[in-house]
Amino acid sequence: MKAFVLLILISALSGCNMANNYITAKVGTRPLYLIDEMKPSALKTALTECENINFYRTDFSIGHRGAPMQYPEHTKESYSAAARMGAGILECDVTFTKDKELVCRHSQCDLHTTTNILAIPELAAKCSVPFTPAEPNNGIPATAKCCTSDISLAEFLTLDGKMDAANTEATSVSEYLKGTPSWRTDLYATSGTLMTHKQSIALFKELGVKMTPELKSPEVSMPFKGMTQSQYAQKMLDEYTQMGVPAERVYPQSFNLEDVKYWINSNPEFANKSIYLDGRDSDADFDPNTASTWQPSMVELANDGVKIIAPPIWMLITTDKNANIIPSRYALEAKTAGLDIIAWSLERSGPLNNGGGYYYQSVADVINNDGKMMEVLDVLAQQVGIIGIFSDWPATVSYYASCKKMPVSI
């Protein structure tokens, strides 16, 4: 009888993949599609052999806006999908409404492309720039601009999330809202549930994941109705404290280095987890292999208390004379300075059959099929040594992390 009970316990632990406090991830078939696309290699063989292992949730897999390859970004549905796929950390991009309440949106002024606001006349009338139809014969695109700061929190919560897209050739609102690229889908984009920042915190606690809020740059003048930039930055962290979330489970992020420095200096409990999102590639002379083009230096960032830097994928990789993908000088100097690195964003591009676009521009000559995603991911993990990566489809990263036995926590 004791042996029978023991067998049942072992079986249960194995089936739930909890023997090492792991939470099972459901990765689906897409990772295998990417692996099938790879050219024969030791990496392809190793990844293929993991097809039937138990996959687990890991902080290495970060849900970029949830799982927006197929679900409307920053919605309850997108976040829930990402957690099921094994994302150990989920992202709420934080901005504010007209009444200064914090909500999850990638941009303060993206409601016209990410929600149905234009289809609701009384709210569309409040948009900063009303919908103007295209004039195809004159080459004039359709335009609109609707911001969270145009409406109240109560009004924001009446909106439905949709895939982030717009048809700029549209001559009507209904046409404008139908711009989803063919490689994404509207199949799961019906009535996406928008979330306040606090609602996202409650959901993430329920899902058992860590949290990485990004303080978005305001598109209105600051101070906004008396709220300064530092008050805005502080309000975001205060909501975690109010919701009873330990600071060690929160990774605040910003492209504004001054925001990061503010958190480091004013909120020491969050300092070690604060992330500097590096967008310096917007500078015309930026080169990830020429240190003089990225200032401040990695050492200066570290001296200012920055612990984690997060650049786009392309800044971390380059190719050698044999066309192998290798770490860039940027990546090597960040590691030498003692900075941890998080990359963004895998699965954000369309099909990789023509150089891969923005995220692969430094290795475009060798990017010619979707299988290259797994090769790039392997270089980032094993050679660059990133501690995590944002992904629009976290299952891909979760598959890789489980196969390669990446850490559960960072």
XYZ file of C-alpha atoms in Angstrom:
410
model
C 0.000 0.000 0.000
C 2.826 2.412 0.881
C 4.561 1.606 -2.400
C 1.320 2.304 -4.292
C 0.882 5.708 -2.604
C 4.523 6.590 -3.293
C 4.082 5.688 -6.948
C 1.010 7.948 -7.179
C 2.935 10.862 -5.619
C 5.899 10.459 -7.945
C 3.598 10.251 -10.945
C 1.737 13.406 -9.902
C 4.933 15.347 -9.377
C 6.293 14.246 -12.730
C 3.070 15.043 -14.573
C 2.916 18.553 -13.126
C 6.658 19.054 -13.589
C 6.842 20.318 -10.001
C 9.618 18.111 -8.657
C 11.950 21.103 -8.630
C 9.269 23.737 -7.979
C 8.848 24.097 -11.728
C 5.569 25.229 -13.296
C 4.654 23.467 -16.509
C 4.627 25.455 -19.761
C 2.518 24.686 -22.805
C 4.687 25.475 -25.819
C 2.559 24.204 -28.713
C 3.896 23.522 -32.187
C 5.491 26.818 -33.245
C 8.915 26.120 -31.677
C 9.046 22.851 -33.628
C 8.169 24.708 -36.831
C 11.130 27.027 -36.257
C 13.416 24.080 -35.482
C 12.269 22.263 -38.627
C 13.231 25.360 -40.628
C 16.818 25.253 -39.333
C 19.602 23.880 -41.493
C 21.197 20.659 -40.177
C 23.442 21.397 -37.191
C 24.296 20.161 -33.729
C 21.951 22.821 -32.316
C 19.054 21.631 -34.481
C 19.640 18.037 -33.386
C 19.764 19.015 -29.717
C 16.582 21.107 -29.942
C 14.750 18.401 -31.879
C 15.595 15.818 -29.227
C 13.795 17.967 -26.617
C 10.412 17.646 -28.330
C 8.968 15.349 -25.660
C 10.496 16.774 -22.473
C 8.502 18.554 -19.772
C 8.673 22.280 -20.481
C 8.712 24.762 -17.607
C 8.072 28.400 -16.830
C 11.232 30.503 -16.614
C 12.178 34.143 -16.064
C 14.405 33.811 -19.139
C 11.153 33.990 -21.127
C 9.608 37.473 -20.826
C 6.180 38.181 -22.290
C 6.590 41.320 -24.414
C 3.202 43.035 -23.974
C 1.907 39.523 -23.271
C 1.762 37.322 -26.377
C 0.923 39.880 -29.091
C 1.825 37.744 -32.073
C -1.753 36.453 -31.859
C -3.471 38.259 -28.957
C -4.170 41.987 -28.584
C -1.253 43.424 -26.626
C -1.579 44.474 -22.991
C -4.893 42.660 -22.552
C -5.871 40.074 -19.985
C -6.094 37.484 -22.754
C -2.588 38.247 -24.023
C -1.052 38.124 -20.550
C -2.787 34.865 -19.650
C -1.593 33.254 -22.879
C 2.000 34.331 -22.226
C 1.973 32.848 -18.724
C 0.630 29.551 -20.051
C 3.465 29.520 -22.586
C 6.035 29.694 -19.815
C 6.827 33.391 -19.510
C 8.077 33.914 -15.961
C 7.932 37.713 -16.288
C 5.170 39.785 -17.899
C 5.294 43.391 -19.081
C 2.830 46.202 -18.542
C 3.866 49.328 -20.442
C 2.658 52.111 -18.179
C 1.090 55.394 -19.199
C -1.682 57.579 -17.745
C -5.218 58.738 -18.437
C -6.736 62.216 -18.347
C -7.383 61.756 -14.615
C -3.760 60.633 -14.041
C -4.548 56.955 -13.492
C -1.987 54.405 -14.661
C -2.947 51.959 -17.410
C -1.219 49.370 -19.620
C -0.560 50.660 -23.144
C 2.574 50.541 -25.276
C 2.258 54.225 -26.050
C 0.262 57.049 -24.544
C -1.126 57.755 -28.000
C -1.843 54.378 -29.592
C -5.538 53.924 -28.804
C -6.473 54.503 -32.448
C -4.455 51.442 -33.507
C -4.796 49.161 -30.456
C -8.455 49.650 -29.477
C -11.883 50.271 -30.966
C -12.031 53.897 -29.781
C -12.644 55.271 -33.281
C -15.763 53.108 -33.573
C -17.306 54.795 -30.490
C -18.418 58.274 -31.648
C -18.566 59.921 -28.207
C -14.999 58.810 -27.402
C -13.632 59.305 -30.920
C -14.704 62.930 -30.605
C -12.254 63.330 -27.705
C -9.204 62.127 -29.674
C -6.296 64.540 -30.064
C -6.530 64.133 -33.847
C -9.861 62.902 -35.233
C -9.989 60.274 -37.952
C -9.347 61.706 -41.401
C -9.868 59.373 -44.370
C -7.185 58.713 -46.922
C -7.110 60.475 -50.268
C -5.622 57.712 -52.442
C -5.588 59.826 -55.584
C -3.490 62.462 -53.839
C -1.236 60.045 -51.937
C -2.526 61.267 -48.558
C -2.823 58.526 -45.895
C -5.608 58.150 -43.360
C -4.713 59.661 -39.980
C -5.880 59.661 -36.369
C -4.339 60.114 -32.927
C -6.089 58.984 -29.781
C -4.304 59.135 -26.431
C -4.994 57.719 -22.996
C -4.635 61.285 -21.735
C -7.616 62.269 -23.905
C -10.039 60.191 -21.822
C -10.779 59.241 -18.234
C -9.988 55.904 -16.637
C -13.671 54.976 -16.658
C -13.839 55.692 -20.387
C -10.614 53.780 -21.030
C -12.069 50.658 -19.424
C -15.027 50.653 -21.831
C -12.693 50.069 -24.793
C -11.899 46.729 -26.413
C -8.335 45.791 -27.317
C -7.461 44.817 -30.876
C -4.325 43.879 -32.767
C -1.999 46.879 -33.080
C -2.474 47.930 -36.695
C -4.145 50.422 -39.010
C -4.975 50.567 -42.697
C -3.582 53.924 -43.774
C -5.315 53.621 -47.153
C -8.721 53.507 -45.474
C -11.522 55.843 -46.426
C -13.691 54.823 -43.453
C -13.169 54.022 -39.785
C -14.129 50.379 -40.262
C -11.476 50.019 -42.969
C -8.908 51.856 -40.853
C -9.324 49.394 -37.987
C -8.611 46.435 -40.292
C -4.871 46.611 -40.870
C -3.550 43.466 -39.160
C -0.566 42.017 -41.071
C -1.136 38.626 -42.695
C 1.479 36.962 -40.461
C -0.451 37.925 -37.339
C -4.129 37.083 -36.809
C -7.428 38.542 -35.652
C -8.693 35.120 -34.595
C -8.256 35.922 -30.877
C -8.741 39.671 -31.175
C -12.413 39.897 -30.266
C -13.112 42.157 -27.303
C -9.641 42.143 -25.734
C -9.855 43.159 -22.064
C -7.893 46.355 -21.357
C -6.235 46.693 -17.960
C -5.210 49.328 -15.505
C -1.730 49.019 -14.044
C -3.193 47.830 -10.737
C -5.385 45.287 -12.512
C -2.311 43.933 -14.273
C -0.543 43.592 -10.927
C -3.482 41.651 -9.493
C -3.560 39.375 -12.557
C 0.197 38.773 -12.473
C -0.007 37.869 -8.789
C -2.781 35.409 -9.606
C -0.721 33.926 -12.454
C 2.334 33.655 -10.189
C 4.679 35.599 -12.468
C 7.146 38.419 -11.894
C 6.483 41.865 -13.316
C 8.360 44.297 -15.541
C 6.542 47.631 -15.917
C 7.921 50.060 -18.489
C 7.411 53.752 -17.751
C 6.427 55.157 -21.146
C 7.560 58.602 -22.239
C 4.649 61.033 -21.945
C 3.377 62.543 -25.187
C 1.913 65.476 -23.281
C 3.828 68.257 -21.605
C 5.030 67.531 -18.101
C 4.074 68.394 -15.451
C 0.640 67.092 -16.470
C -2.094 68.582 -14.285
C 0.480 69.011 -11.528
C 2.097 65.557 -11.933
C 5.840 65.823 -12.556
C 7.973 63.196 -14.277
C 9.467 62.023 -10.982
C 6.004 61.793 -9.408
C 4.889 59.720 -12.390
C 7.915 57.437 -11.983
C 7.267 57.120 -8.253
C 3.538 56.478 -8.688
C 4.326 53.415 -10.797
C 6.465 51.850 -8.061
C 4.063 52.897 -5.308
C 1.315 50.789 -6.852
C 3.407 47.641 -6.372
C 3.931 48.514 -2.731
C 0.213 49.220 -2.314
C -0.617 45.857 -3.919
C 1.755 43.989 -1.596
C 4.273 42.932 -4.247
C 7.861 42.473 -2.957
C 10.360 44.688 -4.779
C 12.450 41.659 -5.763
C 9.610 40.521 -8.045
C 9.518 43.797 -9.980
C 11.804 44.903 -12.825
C 11.023 48.593 -13.555
C 12.247 49.718 -16.974
C 12.577 52.920 -18.953
C 14.276 54.278 -22.070
C 14.826 57.473 -20.088
C 18.065 57.015 -18.147
C 16.993 59.743 -15.725
C 13.972 57.638 -14.717
C 16.266 54.705 -13.979
C 18.637 56.882 -11.962
C 15.672 58.262 -10.016
C 14.575 54.744 -9.050
C 18.127 53.754 -8.111
C 18.647 56.799 -5.910
C 15.156 57.205 -4.437
C 13.929 53.606 -4.236
C 16.914 51.456 -3.247
C 14.725 48.383 -2.761
C 14.062 48.440 -6.535
C 17.584 49.504 -7.565
C 19.080 46.112 -8.417
C 16.156 45.202 -10.672
C 15.800 48.521 -12.526
C 16.390 48.165 -16.272
C 17.839 50.762 -18.626
C 16.223 50.191 -22.020
C 18.883 51.260 -24.482
C 17.423 53.119 -27.425
C 20.592 54.971 -28.350
C 20.553 53.387 -31.798
C 18.290 56.288 -32.753
C 21.494 58.345 -32.926
C 22.580 58.558 -36.548
C 26.204 57.558 -35.886
C 25.464 54.649 -33.520
C 27.528 51.506 -34.162
C 27.443 48.568 -31.708
C 31.032 47.764 -32.617
C 32.377 51.305 -32.063
C 32.343 52.252 -28.387
C 32.777 55.976 -28.994
C 29.313 56.090 -30.614
C 27.474 55.014 -27.461
C 27.747 57.343 -24.519
C 27.705 57.088 -21.576
C 30.043 54.125 -21.618
C 29.176 50.787 -20.049
C 31.525 51.552 -17.153
C 29.855 54.931 -16.589
C 26.426 53.281 -16.538
C 27.646 50.764 -13.992
C 29.162 53.539 -11.883
C 25.764 55.281 -11.876
C 24.263 52.154 -10.310
C 22.713 50.578 -13.425
C 22.673 46.792 -13.052
C 20.680 45.688 -16.095
C 20.807 47.028 -19.646
C 18.289 46.043 -22.308
C 19.080 46.759 -25.971
C 17.379 45.446 -29.120
C 18.653 42.084 -30.385
C 20.650 43.525 -33.274
C 22.901 45.605 -31.014
C 24.171 42.456 -29.305
C 25.277 40.469 -32.353
C 27.406 40.734 -35.463
C 29.060 38.313 -37.898
C 32.669 37.169 -38.255
C 34.606 36.652 -41.493
C 33.087 33.192 -41.836
C 29.535 34.563 -41.579
C 29.034 33.098 -38.106
C 26.828 35.079 -35.711
C 28.904 36.251 -32.739
C 28.613 38.790 -29.879
C 29.118 42.452 -30.769
C 31.610 44.698 -29.015
C 28.617 46.346 -27.310
C 27.691 42.993 -25.762
C 31.249 42.205 -24.704
C 31.817 45.584 -23.068
C 28.497 45.428 -21.215
C 29.491 42.075 -19.731
C 33.002 43.311 -18.895
C 31.467 46.258 -17.021
C 29.426 43.813 -14.955
C 26.056 44.651 -16.496
C 23.397 41.989 -16.894
C 21.708 42.017 -20.303
C 18.115 41.490 -21.364
C 17.362 41.543 -25.121
C 14.267 42.577 -27.080
C 12.221 41.374 -28.924
C 12.084 37.874 -30.408
C 9.132 37.010 -32.675
C 8.429 40.722 -33.185
C 9.399 40.598 -36.870
C 7.466 39.025 -39.710
C 8.848 35.998 -41.585
C 12.664 36.050 -41.686
C 13.126 35.325 -45.376
C 14.632 38.645 -46.363
C 17.089 39.866 -43.731
C 14.708 40.013 -40.772
C 14.201 43.784 -40.642
C 15.023 46.010 -37.658
C 15.781 43.349 -35.056
C 18.335 41.530 -37.220
C 19.893 44.396 -39.159
C 23.433 43.746 -37.892
C 23.337 40.163 -39.221
C 20.939 40.663 -42.141
C 23.285 38.960 -44.617
C 22.816 35.592 -42.905
C 19.110 35.867 -42.003
C 17.136 34.032 -44.680
C 14.551 31.804 -42.961
C 12.545 31.527 -39.740
C 14.879 28.885 -38.316
C 17.506 31.582 -37.829
C 15.515 32.776 -34.799
C 16.696 29.743 -32.868
C 20.314 30.279 -33.932
C 20.207 33.918 -32.836
C 18.569 32.935 -29.548
C 21.307 30.383 -28.922
C 24.078 32.932 -29.541
C 22.378 35.418 -27.223
C 21.980 32.808 -24.484
C 25.258 30.910 -24.740
C 27.763 33.464 -26.071
C 26.403 36.873 -25.109
C 25.056 35.498 -21.822
C 21.748 37.368 -21.637
C 19.645 36.707 -18.544
C 16.333 37.001 -20.385
C 14.646 37.998 -23.624
C 11.358 39.686 -24.427
C 9.254 37.771 -26.920
C 5.947 38.286 -28.699
C 5.430 34.504 -28.536
C 7.021 33.329 -25.273
C 6.552 29.625 -26.065
C 9.559 29.736 -28.390
C 11.846 31.000 -25.650
C 10.338 28.648 -23.071
C 11.026 25.659 -25.343
C 14.647 26.717 -25.789
C 15.117 27.487 -22.078
C 13.729 24.129 -20.960
C 15.780 22.257 -23.540
C 18.977 24.047 -22.527
C 18.106 23.881 -18.813
C 18.192 27.651 -18.346
C 17.516 28.887 -14.775
C 13.940 29.210 -13.565
C 14.663 32.532 -11.802
C 16.888 35.522 -12.524
